């Protein structure tokens, strides 16, 4: 089956994106497409697959996101900005209510984060502290700045759903090996955490944050939008930064503007960069992609974001 795709990224979190509004594949087929297109050894590669889906009475359009392992995520806030850009172009609008898997979000075209950087502001939430909903069985209803038995770390974690589950800990200096150890335990879906969780180590830098994430279904990634949102809310919740005050969140992929409110709503403003557009064949039975044709590249957008990324690290 041949697909038209847009290769895009939000804060370095990169994806092939498909306009699926007129397509009718089942979940198993989309999972196979995701594994084929996100395969880093294949012709496209990415952290997952984004789908622009049809709207309904309450939403202009929808988004689905499949991780590189074929699992479907509740949301992906870096991917949402890219999907919003595609939806804006398809419908000729600059703001929209978007349907996600288990929730919704509001998106609007924002002033450019930097010259030449297409920027989208997204508001999502409310964040939830109810770990029973994940589920995470730890003998209490929430976990705020406290260790979690079962993790290979005695650090204090804050558990937040955005609505996908996140464990956030604040560190003086990020130890990637330790992050991978903790993330790998969560990725293994232990009995007390059957749906897994994203894990973020966060450095507080004055009023700013630097976030490094082991993403569920992906692994160690340069950027995870919902993790940046969860980390911002967790930092406010634990008194490390203030609610309702803009902050800058950095990661290895770049940076975003962020703000969290006490009611759990989180606003992120960041890039939605298009690198190229093209088409590719996917053999659903074999789970493999081939015959990539690139119709157009966007080097000016790539260069504009590279300047932001290089200044952020």
PDB file of C-alpha atoms in Angstrom:
ATOM      1  CA  UNK A   1       0.000   0.000   0.000  1.00  0.00           C
ATOM      2  CA  UNK A   2       1.393   3.391  -0.920  1.00  0.00           C
ATOM      3  CA  UNK A   3       1.108   6.363   1.430  1.00  0.00           C
ATOM      4  CA  UNK A   4       1.735  10.076   1.017  1.00  0.00           C
ATOM      5  CA  UNK A   5       3.749  11.196   4.023  1.00  0.00           C
ATOM      6  CA  UNK A   6       5.090  14.348   5.604  1.00  0.00           C
ATOM      7  CA  UNK A   7       8.327  13.989   7.596  1.00  0.00           C
ATOM      8  CA  UNK A   8       8.136  16.451  10.451  1.00  0.00           C
ATOM      9  CA  UNK A   9       9.290  17.037  13.995  1.00  0.00           C
ATOM     10  CA  UNK A  10       8.343  18.859  17.160  1.00  0.00           C
ATOM     11  CA  UNK A  11      11.332  19.811  19.283  1.00  0.00           C
ATOM     12  CA  UNK A  12      13.389  17.058  17.656  1.00  0.00           C
ATOM     13  CA  UNK A  13      10.707  14.391  18.207  1.00  0.00           C
ATOM     14  CA  UNK A  14      10.441  13.230  14.568  1.00  0.00           C
ATOM     15  CA  UNK A  15       7.597  11.477  12.779  1.00  0.00           C
ATOM     16  CA  UNK A  16       6.182  10.466   9.447  1.00  0.00           C
ATOM     17  CA  UNK A  17       2.672  11.942   9.269  1.00  0.00           C
ATOM     18  CA  UNK A  18      -0.195  10.592   7.154  1.00  0.00           C
ATOM     19  CA  UNK A  19      -3.468  12.335   6.327  1.00  0.00           C
ATOM     20  CA  UNK A  20      -5.727   9.405   7.240  1.00  0.00           C
ATOM     21  CA  UNK A  21      -9.066  11.218   7.045  1.00  0.00           C
ATOM     22  CA  UNK A  22     -10.129   9.223   3.989  1.00  0.00           C
ATOM     23  CA  UNK A  23      -8.369   5.955   4.910  1.00  0.00           C
ATOM     24  CA  UNK A  24      -9.995   3.003   6.665  1.00  0.00           C
ATOM     25  CA  UNK A  25      -7.266   0.712   8.003  1.00  0.00           C
ATOM     26  CA  UNK A  26      -7.844  -1.157  11.253  1.00  0.00           C
ATOM     27  CA  UNK A  27      -5.672  -0.737  14.340  1.00  0.00           C
ATOM     28  CA  UNK A  28      -3.497  -3.763  13.539  1.00  0.00           C
ATOM     29  CA  UNK A  29      -2.753  -2.382  10.081  1.00  0.00           C
ATOM     30  CA  UNK A  30      -1.858   1.057  11.416  1.00  0.00           C
ATOM     31  CA  UNK A  31       0.422  -0.576  13.997  1.00  0.00           C
ATOM     32  CA  UNK A  32       2.191  -2.387  11.154  1.00  0.00           C
ATOM     33  CA  UNK A  33       2.521   0.880   9.216  1.00  0.00           C
ATOM     34  CA  UNK A  34       3.988   2.553  12.305  1.00  0.00           C
ATOM     35  CA  UNK A  35       6.586  -0.180  12.826  1.00  0.00           C
ATOM     36  CA  UNK A  36       7.579  -0.047   9.164  1.00  0.00           C
ATOM     37  CA  UNK A  37       7.807   3.732   8.813  1.00  0.00           C
ATOM     38  CA  UNK A  38       9.357   4.457  12.212  1.00  0.00           C
ATOM     39  CA  UNK A  39      12.041   1.800  11.791  1.00  0.00           C
ATOM     40  CA  UNK A  40      15.355   3.682  11.973  1.00  0.00           C
ATOM     41  CA  UNK A  41      16.914   1.070   9.699  1.00  0.00           C
ATOM     42  CA  UNK A  42      14.243   1.661   7.049  1.00  0.00           C
ATOM     43  CA  UNK A  43      13.888   4.418   4.452  1.00  0.00           C
ATOM     44  CA  UNK A  44      11.924   6.858   6.672  1.00  0.00           C
ATOM     45  CA  UNK A  45      12.539   6.395  10.405  1.00  0.00           C
ATOM     46  CA  UNK A  46      11.026   8.233  13.345  1.00  0.00           C
ATOM     47  CA  UNK A  47       9.887   8.100  16.939  1.00  0.00           C
ATOM     48  CA  UNK A  48       6.451   6.954  15.822  1.00  0.00           C
ATOM     49  CA  UNK A  49       3.639   7.559  13.336  1.00  0.00           C
ATOM     50  CA  UNK A  50       1.180  10.478  13.362  1.00  0.00           C
ATOM     51  CA  UNK A  51      -2.260  10.278  11.781  1.00  0.00           C
ATOM     52  CA  UNK A  52      -4.423  13.273  10.942  1.00  0.00           C
ATOM     53  CA  UNK A  53      -7.945  11.916  11.396  1.00  0.00           C
ATOM     54  CA  UNK A  54     -11.437  13.218  10.686  1.00  0.00           C
ATOM     55  CA  UNK A  55     -13.220  15.612  13.022  1.00  0.00           C
ATOM     56  CA  UNK A  56     -16.654  15.396  14.621  1.00  0.00           C
ATOM     57  CA  UNK A  57     -19.255  17.793  16.034  1.00  0.00           C
ATOM     58  CA  UNK A  58     -16.854  18.986  18.744  1.00  0.00           C
ATOM     59  CA  UNK A  59     -13.475  18.730  17.024  1.00  0.00           C
ATOM     60  CA  UNK A  60     -12.178  20.141  13.731  1.00  0.00           C
ATOM     61  CA  UNK A  61      -9.938  17.092  13.310  1.00  0.00           C
ATOM     62  CA  UNK A  62      -8.289  14.370  15.323  1.00  0.00           C
ATOM     63  CA  UNK A  63      -4.869  12.867  15.930  1.00  0.00           C
ATOM     64  CA  UNK A  64      -3.696   9.345  16.562  1.00  0.00           C
ATOM     65  CA  UNK A  65      -0.114   8.507  17.453  1.00  0.00           C
ATOM     66  CA  UNK A  66       1.471   5.063  17.218  1.00  0.00           C
ATOM     67  CA  UNK A  67       4.859   4.500  18.840  1.00  0.00           C
ATOM     68  CA  UNK A  68       7.704   2.875  16.930  1.00  0.00           C
ATOM     69  CA  UNK A  69       6.839  -0.487  18.533  1.00  0.00           C
ATOM     70  CA  UNK A  70       3.267  -0.271  17.163  1.00  0.00           C
ATOM     71  CA  UNK A  71       1.571   0.569  20.450  1.00  0.00           C
ATOM     72  CA  UNK A  72      -0.834   3.515  20.466  1.00  0.00           C
ATOM     73  CA  UNK A  73      -0.238   6.410  22.849  1.00  0.00           C
ATOM     74  CA  UNK A  74      -2.971   8.445  24.522  1.00  0.00           C
ATOM     75  CA  UNK A  75      -1.312  11.601  23.258  1.00  0.00           C
ATOM     76  CA  UNK A  76       1.927  13.090  21.962  1.00  0.00           C
ATOM     77  CA  UNK A  77       2.203  16.834  22.438  1.00  0.00           C
ATOM     78  CA  UNK A  78       5.207  17.278  20.133  1.00  0.00           C
ATOM     79  CA  UNK A  79       3.326  15.301  17.508  1.00  0.00           C
ATOM     80  CA  UNK A  80       0.144  17.254  18.165  1.00  0.00           C
ATOM     81  CA  UNK A  81       1.806  20.462  16.988  1.00  0.00           C
ATOM     82  CA  UNK A  82       2.838  18.788  13.732  1.00  0.00           C
ATOM     83  CA  UNK A  83      -0.622  17.306  13.248  1.00  0.00           C
ATOM     84  CA  UNK A  84      -2.170  20.685  14.013  1.00  0.00           C
ATOM     85  CA  UNK A  85      -0.083  22.293  11.280  1.00  0.00           C
ATOM     86  CA  UNK A  86      -1.303  19.678   8.826  1.00  0.00           C
ATOM     87  CA  UNK A  87      -4.904  20.163   9.969  1.00  0.00           C
ATOM     88  CA  UNK A  88      -4.628  23.942   9.715  1.00  0.00           C
ATOM     89  CA  UNK A  89      -3.429  23.630   6.118  1.00  0.00           C
ATOM     90  CA  UNK A  90      -6.091  21.070   5.193  1.00  0.00           C
ATOM     91  CA  UNK A  91      -8.969  23.119   6.600  1.00  0.00           C
ATOM     92  CA  UNK A  92      -7.676  26.659   6.074  1.00  0.00           C
ATOM     93  CA  UNK A  93      -7.838  27.554   9.786  1.00  0.00           C
ATOM     94  CA  UNK A  94      -5.368  28.746  12.417  1.00  0.00           C
ATOM     95  CA  UNK A  95      -6.996  27.334  15.557  1.00  0.00           C
ATOM     96  CA  UNK A  96      -8.903  24.166  16.352  1.00  0.00           C
ATOM     97  CA  UNK A  97     -10.158  21.783  18.988  1.00  0.00           C
ATOM     98  CA  UNK A  98      -8.479  18.412  18.388  1.00  0.00           C
ATOM     99  CA  UNK A  99      -9.724  14.961  19.355  1.00  0.00           C
ATOM    100  CA  UNK A 100      -7.079  12.724  20.954  1.00  0.00           C
ATOM    101  CA  UNK A 101      -7.394   9.054  21.932  1.00  0.00           C
ATOM    102  CA  UNK A 102      -8.792   9.659  25.420  1.00  0.00           C
ATOM    103  CA  UNK A 103      -9.022  13.440  25.660  1.00  0.00           C
ATOM    104  CA  UNK A 104      -8.917  16.636  23.627  1.00  0.00           C
ATOM    105  CA  UNK A 105      -6.693  19.674  23.201  1.00  0.00           C
ATOM    106  CA  UNK A 106      -6.883  23.197  21.822  1.00  0.00           C
ATOM    107  CA  UNK A 107      -4.283  24.318  19.283  1.00  0.00           C
ATOM    108  CA  UNK A 108      -3.593  27.712  17.715  1.00  0.00           C
ATOM    109  CA  UNK A 109      -0.971  29.183  15.403  1.00  0.00           C
ATOM    110  CA  UNK A 110       1.417  31.125  17.633  1.00  0.00           C
ATOM    111  CA  UNK A 111       4.034  33.816  16.911  1.00  0.00           C
ATOM    112  CA  UNK A 112       7.232  32.161  15.732  1.00  0.00           C
ATOM    113  CA  UNK A 113       9.453  30.846  18.505  1.00  0.00           C
ATOM    114  CA  UNK A 114      12.413  32.013  16.401  1.00  0.00           C
ATOM    115  CA  UNK A 115      12.759  33.393  12.853  1.00  0.00           C
ATOM    116  CA  UNK A 116      11.504  30.882  10.320  1.00  0.00           C
ATOM    117  CA  UNK A 117      10.207  28.420  12.944  1.00  0.00           C
ATOM    118  CA  UNK A 118       6.510  27.550  12.441  1.00  0.00           C
ATOM    119  CA  UNK A 119       5.079  27.570  15.951  1.00  0.00           C
ATOM    120  CA  UNK A 120       1.906  26.128  17.460  1.00  0.00           C
ATOM    121  CA  UNK A 121       0.506  26.688  20.946  1.00  0.00           C
ATOM    122  CA  UNK A 122      -1.323  23.733  22.487  1.00  0.00           C
ATOM    123  CA  UNK A 123      -3.343  23.535  25.690  1.00  0.00           C
ATOM    124  CA  UNK A 124      -3.950  20.080  27.134  1.00  0.00           C
ATOM    125  CA  UNK A 125      -5.122  18.527  30.370  1.00  0.00           C
ATOM    126  CA  UNK A 126      -6.092  18.556  33.042  1.00  0.00           C
ATOM    127  CA  UNK A 127      -3.147  16.554  34.320  1.00  0.00           C
ATOM    128  CA  UNK A 128      -4.190  13.787  36.683  1.00  0.00           C
ATOM    129  CA  UNK A 129      -2.476  12.575  39.845  1.00  0.00           C
ATOM    130  CA  UNK A 130      -4.755   9.531  40.229  1.00  0.00           C
ATOM    131  CA  UNK A 131      -2.365   6.620  39.735  1.00  0.00           C
ATOM    132  CA  UNK A 132      -5.171   4.056  40.022  1.00  0.00           C
ATOM    133  CA  UNK A 133      -6.287   5.169  36.564  1.00  0.00           C
ATOM    134  CA  UNK A 134      -2.983   4.169  34.907  1.00  0.00           C
ATOM    135  CA  UNK A 135      -3.070   1.724  36.742  1.00  0.00           C
ATOM    136  CA  UNK A 136      -0.059   1.929  39.059  1.00  0.00           C
ATOM    137  CA  UNK A 137      -0.530  -0.248  42.126  1.00  0.00           C
ATOM    138  CA  UNK A 138       1.644   1.203  44.891  1.00  0.00           C
ATOM    139  CA  UNK A 139      -0.777   1.257  47.848  1.00  0.00           C
ATOM    140  CA  UNK A 140      -1.707   4.945  47.569  1.00  0.00           C
ATOM    141  CA  UNK A 141      -3.845   7.147  45.356  1.00  0.00           C
ATOM    142  CA  UNK A 142      -1.092   9.524  44.256  1.00  0.00           C
ATOM    143  CA  UNK A 143       2.667   9.850  44.399  1.00  0.00           C
ATOM    144  CA  UNK A 144       4.070  13.337  44.864  1.00  0.00           C
ATOM    145  CA  UNK A 145       7.827  13.713  45.375  1.00  0.00           C
ATOM    146  CA  UNK A 146       8.206  10.279  46.978  1.00  0.00           C
ATOM    147  CA  UNK A 147      10.167   7.106  46.179  1.00  0.00           C
ATOM    148  CA  UNK A 148       8.373   4.216  44.444  1.00  0.00           C
ATOM    149  CA  UNK A 149       9.059   0.670  45.546  1.00  0.00           C
ATOM    150  CA  UNK A 150       9.867  -1.475  42.529  1.00  0.00           C
ATOM    151  CA  UNK A 151      12.043   1.079  40.766  1.00  0.00           C
ATOM    152  CA  UNK A 152      15.839   0.614  40.749  1.00  0.00           C
ATOM    153  CA  UNK A 153      16.272   4.061  42.307  1.00  0.00           C
ATOM    154  CA  UNK A 154      15.611   5.667  45.668  1.00  0.00           C
ATOM    155  CA  UNK A 155      14.894   9.049  44.072  1.00  0.00           C
ATOM    156  CA  UNK A 156      11.628  10.842  44.762  1.00  0.00           C
ATOM    157  CA  UNK A 157       9.211  10.715  41.826  1.00  0.00           C
ATOM    158  CA  UNK A 158       6.037  12.621  41.017  1.00  0.00           C
ATOM    159  CA  UNK A 159       3.399  10.696  39.064  1.00  0.00           C
ATOM    160  CA  UNK A 160       1.379  12.681  36.517  1.00  0.00           C
ATOM    161  CA  UNK A 161      -0.859  11.618  33.617  1.00  0.00           C
ATOM    162  CA  UNK A 162      -1.074  13.971  30.597  1.00  0.00           C
ATOM    163  CA  UNK A 163      -3.177  11.708  29.981  1.00  0.00           C
ATOM    164  CA  UNK A 164      -0.376   9.245  29.179  1.00  0.00           C
ATOM    165  CA  UNK A 165       1.474   8.254  32.370  1.00  0.00           C
ATOM    166  CA  UNK A 166       4.689   9.963  33.476  1.00  0.00           C
ATOM    167  CA  UNK A 167       7.104   9.535  36.366  1.00  0.00           C
ATOM    168  CA  UNK A 168       9.139  12.703  36.930  1.00  0.00           C
ATOM    169  CA  UNK A 169      12.130  13.151  39.238  1.00  0.00           C
ATOM    170  CA  UNK A 170      14.245  16.251  39.789  1.00  0.00           C
ATOM    171  CA  UNK A 171      18.011  15.830  39.791  1.00  0.00           C
ATOM    172  CA  UNK A 172      21.080  18.005  40.165  1.00  0.00           C
ATOM    173  CA  UNK A 173      22.613  16.370  37.114  1.00  0.00           C
ATOM    174  CA  UNK A 174      21.044  13.894  34.688  1.00  0.00           C
ATOM    175  CA  UNK A 175      22.576  10.417  34.735  1.00  0.00           C
ATOM    176  CA  UNK A 176      21.444   8.823  31.467  1.00  0.00           C
ATOM    177  CA  UNK A 177      22.500   5.329  32.523  1.00  0.00           C
ATOM    178  CA  UNK A 178      20.294   5.571  35.616  1.00  0.00           C
ATOM    179  CA  UNK A 179      17.435   6.996  33.530  1.00  0.00           C
ATOM    180  CA  UNK A 180      17.672   4.044  31.158  1.00  0.00           C
ATOM    181  CA  UNK A 181      17.677   1.582  34.081  1.00  0.00           C
ATOM    182  CA  UNK A 182      14.516   3.092  35.539  1.00  0.00           C
ATOM    183  CA  UNK A 183      12.861   3.442  32.141  1.00  0.00           C
ATOM    184  CA  UNK A 184      13.653  -0.155  31.229  1.00  0.00           C
ATOM    185  CA  UNK A 185      11.921  -1.440  34.371  1.00  0.00           C
ATOM    186  CA  UNK A 186       8.827   0.626  33.530  1.00  0.00           C
ATOM    187  CA  UNK A 187       8.974  -0.516  29.897  1.00  0.00           C
ATOM    188  CA  UNK A 188       8.931  -4.162  31.012  1.00  0.00           C
ATOM    189  CA  UNK A 189       5.323  -3.699  32.264  1.00  0.00           C
ATOM    190  CA  UNK A 190       5.733  -5.158  35.772  1.00  0.00           C
ATOM    191  CA  UNK A 191       2.624  -6.359  37.585  1.00  0.00           C
ATOM    192  CA  UNK A 192       2.344  -3.090  39.490  1.00  0.00           C
ATOM    193  CA  UNK A 193       2.635  -1.011  36.272  1.00  0.00           C
ATOM    194  CA  UNK A 194       1.036  -3.106  33.494  1.00  0.00           C
ATOM    195  CA  UNK A 195       0.587  -0.241  31.001  1.00  0.00           C
ATOM    196  CA  UNK A 196       4.144   1.049  31.484  1.00  0.00           C
ATOM    197  CA  UNK A 197       5.098   4.709  31.942  1.00  0.00           C
ATOM    198  CA  UNK A 198       7.337   7.446  30.569  1.00  0.00           C
ATOM    199  CA  UNK A 199      10.225   8.410  32.863  1.00  0.00           C
ATOM    200  CA  UNK A 200      11.833  11.869  32.968  1.00  0.00           C
ATOM    201  CA  UNK A 201      14.880  13.172  34.815  1.00  0.00           C
ATOM    202  CA  UNK A 202      14.656  16.963  35.135  1.00  0.00           C
ATOM    203  CA  UNK A 203      17.219  19.620  36.014  1.00  0.00           C
ATOM    204  CA  UNK A 204      15.848  22.904  37.412  1.00  0.00           C
ATOM    205  CA  UNK A 205      17.845  25.783  35.988  1.00  0.00           C
ATOM    206  CA  UNK A 206      16.538  28.885  37.738  1.00  0.00           C
ATOM    207  CA  UNK A 207      13.034  29.344  36.331  1.00  0.00           C
ATOM    208  CA  UNK A 208      13.778  26.993  33.426  1.00  0.00           C
ATOM    209  CA  UNK A 209      13.831  23.212  33.119  1.00  0.00           C
ATOM    210  CA  UNK A 210      15.959  20.705  31.198  1.00  0.00           C
ATOM    211  CA  UNK A 211      14.174  17.394  30.585  1.00  0.00           C
ATOM    212  CA  UNK A 212      15.558  14.021  29.487  1.00  0.00           C
ATOM    213  CA  UNK A 213      13.010  11.239  28.896  1.00  0.00           C
ATOM    214  CA  UNK A 214      12.853   7.486  28.456  1.00  0.00           C
ATOM    215  CA  UNK A 215       9.642   7.291  26.448  1.00  0.00           C
ATOM    216  CA  UNK A 216       7.236   4.382  26.654  1.00  0.00           C
ATOM    217  CA  UNK A 217       7.319   2.415  23.387  1.00  0.00           C
ATOM    218  CA  UNK A 218      10.298   4.397  22.079  1.00  0.00           C
ATOM    219  CA  UNK A 219      13.170   4.380  24.584  1.00  0.00           C
ATOM    220  CA  UNK A 220      15.597   7.195  25.291  1.00  0.00           C
ATOM    221  CA  UNK A 221      14.494  10.105  23.119  1.00  0.00           C
ATOM    222  CA  UNK A 222      15.745  13.618  22.496  1.00  0.00           C
ATOM    223  CA  UNK A 223      12.301  15.041  23.192  1.00  0.00           C
ATOM    224  CA  UNK A 224       8.844  14.092  24.470  1.00  0.00           C
ATOM    225  CA  UNK A 225       6.187  16.801  24.498  1.00  0.00           C
ATOM    226  CA  UNK A 226       3.887  15.283  27.093  1.00  0.00           C
ATOM    227  CA  UNK A 227       6.946  14.692  29.299  1.00  0.00           C
ATOM    228  CA  UNK A 228       7.799  18.385  29.077  1.00  0.00           C
ATOM    229  CA  UNK A 229       4.210  19.191  30.019  1.00  0.00           C
ATOM    230  CA  UNK A 230       4.185  16.680  32.879  1.00  0.00           C
ATOM    231  CA  UNK A 231       7.565  17.948  34.104  1.00  0.00           C
ATOM    232  CA  UNK A 232       6.355  21.548  34.091  1.00  0.00           C
ATOM    233  CA  UNK A 233       3.251  20.632  36.084  1.00  0.00           C
ATOM    234  CA  UNK A 234       5.284  18.458  38.497  1.00  0.00           C
ATOM    235  CA  UNK A 235       7.796  21.271  39.041  1.00  0.00           C
ATOM    236  CA  UNK A 236       4.951  23.642  39.930  1.00  0.00           C
ATOM    237  CA  UNK A 237       3.196  21.039  42.058  1.00  0.00           C
ATOM    238  CA  UNK A 238       6.332  20.495  44.139  1.00  0.00           C
ATOM    239  CA  UNK A 239       7.120  24.215  44.469  1.00  0.00           C
ATOM    240  CA  UNK A 240      10.223  24.233  42.297  1.00  0.00           C
ATOM    241  CA  UNK A 241       8.749  26.809  39.915  1.00  0.00           C
ATOM    242  CA  UNK A 242       5.521  28.836  40.118  1.00  0.00           C
ATOM    243  CA  UNK A 243       2.127  28.083  38.622  1.00  0.00           C
ATOM    244  CA  UNK A 244       0.887  30.451  35.914  1.00  0.00           C
ATOM    245  CA  UNK A 245       4.383  31.782  35.175  1.00  0.00           C
ATOM    246  CA  UNK A 246       5.897  31.135  31.740  1.00  0.00           C
ATOM    247  CA  UNK A 247       9.014  28.986  31.708  1.00  0.00           C
ATOM    248  CA  UNK A 248      11.351  27.643  29.044  1.00  0.00           C
ATOM    249  CA  UNK A 249      11.768  23.886  28.865  1.00  0.00           C
ATOM    250  CA  UNK A 250      14.929  22.650  27.172  1.00  0.00           C
ATOM    251  CA  UNK A 251      15.800  19.180  25.913  1.00  0.00           C
ATOM    252  CA  UNK A 252      18.338  17.674  23.552  1.00  0.00           C
ATOM    253  CA  UNK A 253      15.966  18.398  20.666  1.00  0.00           C
ATOM    254  CA  UNK A 254      15.570  22.135  21.379  1.00  0.00           C
ATOM    255  CA  UNK A 255      13.174  24.119  23.548  1.00  0.00           C
ATOM    256  CA  UNK A 256       9.552  25.121  24.071  1.00  0.00           C
ATOM    257  CA  UNK A 257       7.663  27.766  26.029  1.00  0.00           C
ATOM    258  CA  UNK A 258       5.529  26.265  28.806  1.00  0.00           C
ATOM    259  CA  UNK A 259       3.117  27.229  31.561  1.00  0.00           C
ATOM    260  CA  UNK A 260       1.096  25.156  34.023  1.00  0.00           C
ATOM    261  CA  UNK A 261      -1.943  26.099  36.089  1.00  0.00           C
ATOM    262  CA  UNK A 262      -3.051  24.723  39.439  1.00  0.00           C
ATOM    263  CA  UNK A 263      -6.119  23.186  37.763  1.00  0.00           C
ATOM    264  CA  UNK A 264      -3.786  20.878  35.803  1.00  0.00           C
ATOM    265  CA  UNK A 265      -4.038  22.589  32.426  1.00  0.00           C
ATOM    266  CA  UNK A 266      -0.692  22.860  30.647  1.00  0.00           C
ATOM    267  CA  UNK A 267       0.162  25.094  27.700  1.00  0.00           C
ATOM    268  CA  UNK A 268       3.141  24.405  25.456  1.00  0.00           C
ATOM    269  CA  UNK A 269       4.294  26.525  22.545  1.00  0.00           C
ATOM    270  CA  UNK A 270       6.840  25.054  20.192  1.00  0.00           C
ATOM    271  CA  UNK A 271       7.868  24.223  16.672  1.00  0.00           C
ATOM    272  CA  UNK A 272       6.127  22.135  14.046  1.00  0.00           C
ATOM    273  CA  UNK A 273       8.867  21.755  11.450  1.00  0.00           C
ATOM    274  CA  UNK A 274       8.402  20.072   8.078  1.00  0.00           C
ATOM    275  CA  UNK A 275      11.566  18.483   6.673  1.00  0.00           C
ATOM    276  CA  UNK A 276      10.203  16.893   3.495  1.00  0.00           C
ATOM    277  CA  UNK A 277       7.126  15.459   1.800  1.00  0.00           C
ATOM    278  CA  UNK A 278       6.963  12.308  -0.276  1.00  0.00           C
ATOM    279  CA  UNK A 279       5.439   8.868  -0.681  1.00  0.00           C
ATOM    280  CA  UNK A 280       6.411   5.342   0.293  1.00  0.00           C
ATOM    281  CA  UNK A 281       5.238   1.749  -0.093  1.00  0.00           C
ATOM    282  CA  UNK A 282       4.409  -0.309   2.998  1.00  0.00           C
ATOM    283  CA  UNK A 283       4.032  -4.092   2.870  1.00  0.00           C
ATOM    284  CA  UNK A 284       1.573  -4.618   5.726  1.00  0.00           C
ATOM    285  CA  UNK A 285       2.158  -8.369   5.922  1.00  0.00           C
ATOM    286  CA  UNK A 286       5.948  -8.045   6.042  1.00  0.00           C
ATOM    287  CA  UNK A 287       5.883  -4.848   8.116  1.00  0.00           C
ATOM    288  CA  UNK A 288       8.433  -3.209   5.839  1.00  0.00           C
ATOM    289  CA  UNK A 289       8.678   0.084   3.948  1.00  0.00           C
ATOM    290  CA  UNK A 290      10.319   0.574   0.542  1.00  0.00           C
ATOM    291  CA  UNK A 291      10.492   2.746  -2.571  1.00  0.00           C
ATOM    292  CA  UNK A 292      10.590   6.124  -0.847  1.00  0.00           C
ATOM    293  CA  UNK A 293      10.145   9.079  -3.183  1.00  0.00           C
ATOM    294  CA  UNK A 294      10.765  12.579  -1.827  1.00  0.00           C
ATOM    295  CA  UNK A 295       8.775  15.220  -3.705  1.00  0.00           C
ATOM    296  CA  UNK A 296      10.032  18.330  -1.889  1.00  0.00           C
ATOM    297  CA  UNK A 297      12.510  19.235   0.842  1.00  0.00           C
ATOM    298  CA  UNK A 298      12.417  22.246   3.167  1.00  0.00           C
ATOM    299  CA  UNK A 299      16.033  23.146   3.992  1.00  0.00           C
ATOM    300  CA  UNK A 300      15.148  26.640   5.261  1.00  0.00           C
ATOM    301  CA  UNK A 301      12.881  25.179   7.946  1.00  0.00           C
ATOM    302  CA  UNK A 302      15.513  22.619   8.897  1.00  0.00           C
ATOM    303  CA  UNK A 303      18.172  25.329   9.216  1.00  0.00           C
ATOM    304  CA  UNK A 304      15.906  27.634  11.237  1.00  0.00           C
ATOM    305  CA  UNK A 305      15.250  24.911  13.784  1.00  0.00           C
ATOM    306  CA  UNK A 306      18.884  23.806  13.849  1.00  0.00           C
ATOM    307  CA  UNK A 307      19.817  27.282  15.085  1.00  0.00           C
ATOM    308  CA  UNK A 308      17.334  26.930  17.962  1.00  0.00           C
ATOM    309  CA  UNK A 309      18.517  23.414  18.788  1.00  0.00           C
ATOM    310  CA  UNK A 310      22.178  24.319  18.818  1.00  0.00           C
ATOM    311  CA  UNK A 311      21.550  27.257  21.136  1.00  0.00           C
ATOM    312  CA  UNK A 312      19.530  25.061  23.531  1.00  0.00           C
ATOM    313  CA  UNK A 313      22.050  22.316  24.226  1.00  0.00           C
TER     314      UNK A 313
END
